């Protein structure tokens, strides 16, 4: 009887703890638990729904990898919807990149109600078109915290923090553990081939997760650079040392304890 009482008190305290924490949107308190058995994980996203995405698809297919595409509703030509539906069918992922590509931080930032329109209507439109969308990519990378509660209503995960170029020394594990404040590493910087490779090595050392992004390909992200990256990742992926996955697959697998419903 005493044990049951102690157990009861324990659950009351746990309930109080979580109830209390949930009252505020606080990044630190919303951290999820990272599985102890995760592998170093790599994901790639190409932004803006550019016509060069076909080159990305072909290159990734050569290596047996899949990536994500972040689509802007207003700039996507109608006849390209079927193109992305075909990519989705082949295992590529489509993310929302808003309706109009507005600013979510700084002096041009939009209002909360405009933001909700961007979150909700881009998701609804993509869903009506036939896409299974879980993630959001912030236009111009950086989002003020005030939008996060709205964003979380519509998306299971989101990139809302600018990380940018590979660092020296490499960081190797650039993401947050909170699924709505993820960061991405840009592949388009000048003279960064060696630094990108160092980031990949460091990610493997740390059992980390790295989310890469670019826009037009080939362009500032050259064919030589992307091929070098994929050539490096391919044997590691085949031997089971690392995972190269679409963003949502990566997040589900890497953060095994996340409640994703
Ligand atoms: Zn963009």
Short mmCIF file of C-alpha atoms and ligand atoms in Angstrom, two decimals:
data_model
loop_
_atom_site.label_atom_id
_atom_site.label_comp_id
_atom_site.label_asym_id
_atom_site.label_seq_id
_atom_site.Cartn_x
_atom_site.Cartn_y
_atom_site.Cartn_z
CA UNK A 1 0.00 0.00 0.00
CA UNK A 2 2.83 2.34 0.90
CA UNK A 3 4.56 1.55 -2.38
CA UNK A 4 1.40 2.38 -4.32
CA UNK A 5 1.14 5.68 -2.47
CA UNK A 6 4.76 6.53 -3.30
CA UNK A 7 4.14 5.64 -6.94
CA UNK A 8 1.02 7.78 -6.97
CA UNK A 9 2.93 10.75 -5.54
CA UNK A 10 5.64 10.22 -8.13
CA UNK A 11 3.14 10.47 -10.98
CA UNK A 12 1.52 13.52 -9.44
CA UNK A 13 4.93 15.23 -9.31
CA UNK A 14 5.82 14.18 -12.87
CA UNK A 15 2.44 15.42 -14.07
CA UNK A 16 2.93 18.72 -12.29
CA UNK A 17 6.43 19.05 -13.75
CA UNK A 18 5.30 18.53 -17.35
CA UNK A 19 2.13 20.53 -16.97
CA UNK A 20 4.14 23.41 -15.62
CA UNK A 21 6.76 23.22 -18.37
CA UNK A 22 4.23 23.09 -21.15
CA UNK A 23 2.83 26.48 -20.21
CA UNK A 24 5.65 28.27 -21.96
CA UNK A 25 7.36 27.75 -25.28
CA UNK A 26 10.86 27.27 -24.07
CA UNK A 27 13.44 25.77 -26.37
CA UNK A 28 15.58 24.28 -23.63
CA UNK A 29 12.67 22.53 -21.94
CA UNK A 30 11.40 21.07 -25.19
CA UNK A 31 14.55 19.12 -26.00
CA UNK A 32 13.95 15.57 -27.10
CA UNK A 33 15.99 12.58 -26.11
CA UNK A 34 18.51 11.36 -28.64
CA UNK A 35 18.66 7.63 -29.11
CA UNK A 36 21.89 6.12 -27.84
CA UNK A 37 22.21 3.87 -30.84
CA UNK A 38 22.02 6.50 -33.56
CA UNK A 39 24.41 6.59 -36.49
CA UNK A 40 26.09 9.63 -37.98
CA UNK A 41 23.36 10.98 -40.25
CA UNK A 42 23.39 13.23 -43.31
CA UNK A 43 20.54 14.96 -45.09
CA UNK A 44 20.36 17.32 -48.06
CA UNK A 45 17.73 19.92 -48.97
CA UNK A 46 17.54 22.02 -52.13
CA UNK A 47 15.54 25.24 -51.72
CA UNK A 48 13.13 27.31 -53.82
CA UNK A 49 11.79 24.70 -56.28
CA UNK A 50 14.27 25.56 -59.04
CA UNK A 51 14.26 23.89 -62.44
CA UNK A 52 17.79 22.62 -61.72
CA UNK A 53 16.28 20.21 -59.15
CA UNK A 54 16.07 17.65 -61.94
CA UNK A 55 19.90 17.59 -61.98
CA UNK A 56 19.87 16.97 -58.24
CA UNK A 57 17.42 14.09 -58.60
CA UNK A 58 19.54 12.49 -61.32
CA UNK A 59 22.75 12.86 -59.35
CA UNK A 60 21.23 11.49 -56.12
CA UNK A 61 19.70 8.56 -57.98
CA UNK A 62 23.14 7.68 -59.35
CA UNK A 63 24.27 7.19 -55.75
CA UNK A 64 21.09 5.57 -54.47
CA UNK A 65 20.39 8.51 -52.12
CA UNK A 66 17.30 10.67 -51.63
CA UNK A 67 17.02 14.30 -50.51
CA UNK A 68 14.43 16.98 -49.76
CA UNK A 69 13.12 19.88 -51.85
CA UNK A 70 11.73 23.02 -50.19
CA UNK A 71 9.02 24.49 -52.42
CA UNK A 72 7.70 28.06 -52.58
CA UNK A 73 4.02 27.90 -53.56
CA UNK A 74 3.78 31.20 -55.47
CA UNK A 75 6.83 30.70 -57.66
CA UNK A 76 6.22 27.08 -58.61
CA UNK A 77 4.87 26.83 -62.16
CA UNK A 78 1.72 24.70 -62.35
CA UNK A 79 3.26 22.27 -64.79
CA UNK A 80 6.03 21.46 -62.32
CA UNK A 81 3.70 20.07 -59.64
CA UNK A 82 3.65 16.69 -61.40
CA UNK A 83 7.46 16.75 -61.57
CA UNK A 84 7.71 16.97 -57.77
CA UNK A 85 4.91 14.43 -57.30
CA UNK A 86 7.04 12.06 -59.37
CA UNK A 87 10.08 12.81 -57.16
CA UNK A 88 7.97 12.14 -54.07
CA UNK A 89 6.89 8.82 -55.58
CA UNK A 90 10.55 7.95 -56.03
CA UNK A 91 11.24 8.59 -52.33
CA UNK A 92 12.30 12.24 -52.34
CA UNK A 93 10.72 14.53 -49.75
CA UNK A 94 8.87 17.80 -50.30
CA UNK A 95 9.00 20.49 -47.60
CA UNK A 96 7.14 23.78 -47.38
CA UNK A 97 9.20 26.91 -48.02
CA UNK A 98 6.15 29.21 -47.55
CA UNK A 99 3.74 30.86 -49.98
CA UNK A 100 5.59 34.13 -50.76
CA UNK A 101 9.09 33.67 -49.25
CA UNK A 102 8.71 36.52 -46.72
CA UNK A 103 11.01 37.52 -43.85
CA UNK A 104 10.45 35.98 -40.42
CA UNK A 105 13.05 38.15 -38.72
CA UNK A 106 14.33 41.72 -38.95
CA UNK A 107 12.72 44.99 -40.00
CA UNK A 108 10.83 43.43 -42.93
CA UNK A 109 9.35 40.63 -40.84
CA UNK A 110 5.70 39.79 -41.33
CA UNK A 111 2.90 39.89 -38.73
CA UNK A 112 1.84 36.83 -36.76
CA UNK A 113 -1.39 36.53 -38.75
CA UNK A 114 0.52 36.76 -42.04
CA UNK A 115 2.89 34.11 -40.71
CA UNK A 116 0.03 31.79 -39.88
CA UNK A 117 -1.29 32.26 -43.41
CA UNK A 118 2.14 31.30 -44.80
CA UNK A 119 2.42 28.21 -42.57
CA UNK A 120 -1.12 26.98 -42.94
CA UNK A 121 -1.87 27.75 -46.57
CA UNK A 122 1.42 26.45 -47.93
CA UNK A 123 0.83 23.19 -46.07
CA UNK A 124 -2.80 22.99 -47.22
CA UNK A 125 -1.90 23.76 -50.83
CA UNK A 126 0.90 21.20 -50.92
CA UNK A 127 -1.41 18.64 -49.33
CA UNK A 128 -4.16 19.32 -51.88
CA UNK A 129 -1.59 18.90 -54.65
CA UNK A 130 -0.79 15.46 -53.24
CA UNK A 131 2.36 16.05 -51.17
CA UNK A 132 2.93 14.50 -47.76
CA UNK A 133 4.58 17.44 -45.99
CA UNK A 134 6.05 17.25 -42.49
CA UNK A 135 8.71 19.96 -42.51
CA UNK A 136 9.14 23.70 -43.03
CA UNK A 137 12.23 25.58 -44.23
CA UNK A 138 12.37 29.24 -43.18
CA UNK A 139 12.92 31.64 -46.11
CA UNK A 140 16.27 33.41 -45.56
CA UNK A 141 16.98 30.81 -42.85
CA UNK A 142 16.29 32.77 -39.67
CA UNK A 143 12.99 32.89 -37.75
CA UNK A 144 12.15 34.94 -34.65
CA UNK A 145 11.02 32.82 -31.68
CA UNK A 146 7.62 34.53 -31.57
CA UNK A 147 6.48 32.57 -34.65
CA UNK A 148 7.41 29.15 -33.23
CA UNK A 149 4.13 28.35 -31.43
CA UNK A 150 2.24 28.95 -34.71
CA UNK A 151 4.76 27.00 -36.76
CA UNK A 152 4.53 24.03 -34.40
CA UNK A 153 0.78 23.83 -34.98
CA UNK A 154 1.36 22.84 -38.60
CA UNK A 155 4.75 21.16 -38.93
CA UNK A 156 6.44 18.23 -37.20
CA UNK A 157 9.85 19.78 -37.70
CA UNK A 158 11.39 22.96 -39.11
CA UNK A 159 14.63 24.67 -39.99
CA UNK A 160 14.47 28.10 -38.35
CA UNK A 161 18.04 28.93 -37.36
CA UNK A 162 20.87 30.06 -39.63
CA UNK A 163 24.03 28.06 -39.30
CA UNK A 164 25.70 28.75 -42.62
CA UNK A 165 29.17 27.85 -43.78
CA UNK A 166 31.43 25.02 -42.63
CA UNK A 167 33.64 26.12 -39.74
CA UNK A 168 37.31 25.79 -38.94
CA UNK A 169 37.65 23.80 -36.76
CA UNK A 170 34.60 21.83 -37.93
CA UNK A 171 31.54 21.61 -35.72
CA UNK A 172 30.26 18.32 -37.17
CA UNK A 173 26.92 18.26 -35.41
CA UNK A 174 25.11 21.49 -36.15
CA UNK A 175 21.57 20.72 -35.24
CA UNK A 176 19.55 21.44 -32.16
CA UNK A 177 17.72 18.66 -30.40
CA UNK A 178 14.52 20.64 -30.60
CA UNK A 179 12.79 19.76 -33.84
CA UNK A 180 11.56 23.24 -34.68
CA UNK A 181 14.88 25.02 -34.33
CA UNK A 182 17.00 22.90 -36.66
CA UNK A 183 19.98 24.40 -38.49
CA UNK A 184 21.49 23.76 -41.89
CA UNK A 185 24.97 23.92 -43.33
CA UNK A 186 25.36 25.63 -46.71
CA UNK A 187 27.19 23.79 -49.48
CA UNK A 188 27.58 26.84 -51.74
CA UNK A 189 30.40 28.76 -50.07
CA UNK A 190 33.58 29.51 -51.98
CA UNK A 191 36.62 27.26 -51.45
CA UNK A 192 34.99 25.12 -48.81
CA UNK A 193 35.51 21.62 -50.23
CA UNK A 194 38.08 20.65 -47.62
CA UNK A 195 36.04 22.22 -44.84
CA UNK A 196 32.91 20.31 -45.85
CA UNK A 197 34.88 17.07 -45.79
CA UNK A 198 36.20 18.01 -42.33
CA UNK A 199 32.60 18.67 -41.17
CA UNK A 200 31.57 15.22 -42.44
CA UNK A 201 34.51 13.56 -40.63
CA UNK A 202 33.69 15.43 -37.43
CA UNK A 203 30.01 14.47 -37.70
CA UNK A 204 31.05 10.82 -37.94
CA UNK A 205 33.37 11.17 -34.94
CA UNK A 206 30.57 12.73 -32.89
CA UNK A 207 27.78 10.42 -34.09
CA UNK A 208 26.14 13.66 -35.14
CA UNK A 209 23.55 14.75 -37.65
CA UNK A 210 24.30 17.25 -40.43
CA UNK A 211 21.65 18.88 -42.60
CA UNK A 212 23.13 20.32 -45.81
CA UNK A 213 21.41 22.76 -48.15
CA UNK A 214 21.90 24.46 -51.49
CA UNK A 215 19.84 26.07 -54.24
CA UNK A 216 20.72 25.89 -57.92
CA UNK A 217 22.78 22.88 -59.00
CA UNK A 218 25.24 22.89 -60.59
CA UNK A 219 26.17 26.46 -59.72
CA UNK A 220 27.92 27.67 -56.57
CA UNK A 221 27.53 24.07 -55.47
CA UNK A 222 29.61 22.64 -58.29
CA UNK A 223 29.19 19.20 -59.74
CA UNK A 224 32.73 18.36 -58.60
CA UNK A 225 31.91 19.29 -55.01
CA UNK A 226 28.62 17.39 -54.81
CA UNK A 227 30.18 14.33 -56.46
CA UNK A 228 33.10 14.44 -54.01
CA UNK A 229 30.65 14.54 -51.08
CA UNK A 230 28.49 11.72 -52.45
CA UNK A 231 31.57 9.64 -53.29
CA UNK A 232 32.70 10.01 -49.70
CA UNK A 233 29.32 9.15 -48.21
CA UNK A 234 28.43 6.24 -50.51
CA UNK A 235 30.84 3.55 -49.21
CA UNK A 236 30.22 4.64 -45.60
CA UNK A 237 26.49 4.31 -46.16
CA UNK A 238 26.85 0.92 -47.87
CA UNK A 239 28.95 -0.44 -45.03
CA UNK A 240 26.39 0.77 -42.50
CA UNK A 241 28.66 3.31 -40.79
CA UNK A 242 26.39 6.26 -41.61
CA UNK A 243 22.87 7.03 -42.81
CA UNK A 244 22.10 9.32 -45.73
CA UNK A 245 18.35 9.94 -45.59
CA UNK A 246 15.64 12.43 -46.48
CA UNK A 247 15.21 15.02 -43.73
CA UNK A 248 12.09 13.49 -42.18
CA UNK A 249 13.46 9.94 -42.33
CA UNK A 250 16.68 11.18 -40.79
CA UNK A 251 14.91 12.96 -37.98
CA UNK A 252 12.64 10.01 -37.23
CA UNK A 253 15.55 7.62 -37.13
CA UNK A 254 18.09 9.84 -35.37
CA UNK A 255 15.70 11.15 -32.74
CA UNK A 256 14.14 7.80 -31.98
CA UNK A 257 12.36 8.92 -28.86
CA UNK A 258 10.51 11.77 -30.48
CA UNK A 259 6.77 11.66 -30.26
CA UNK A 260 6.07 12.31 -33.95
CA UNK A 261 2.29 12.21 -34.02
ZN1 LIG B 1 14.52 30.29 -50.22
#
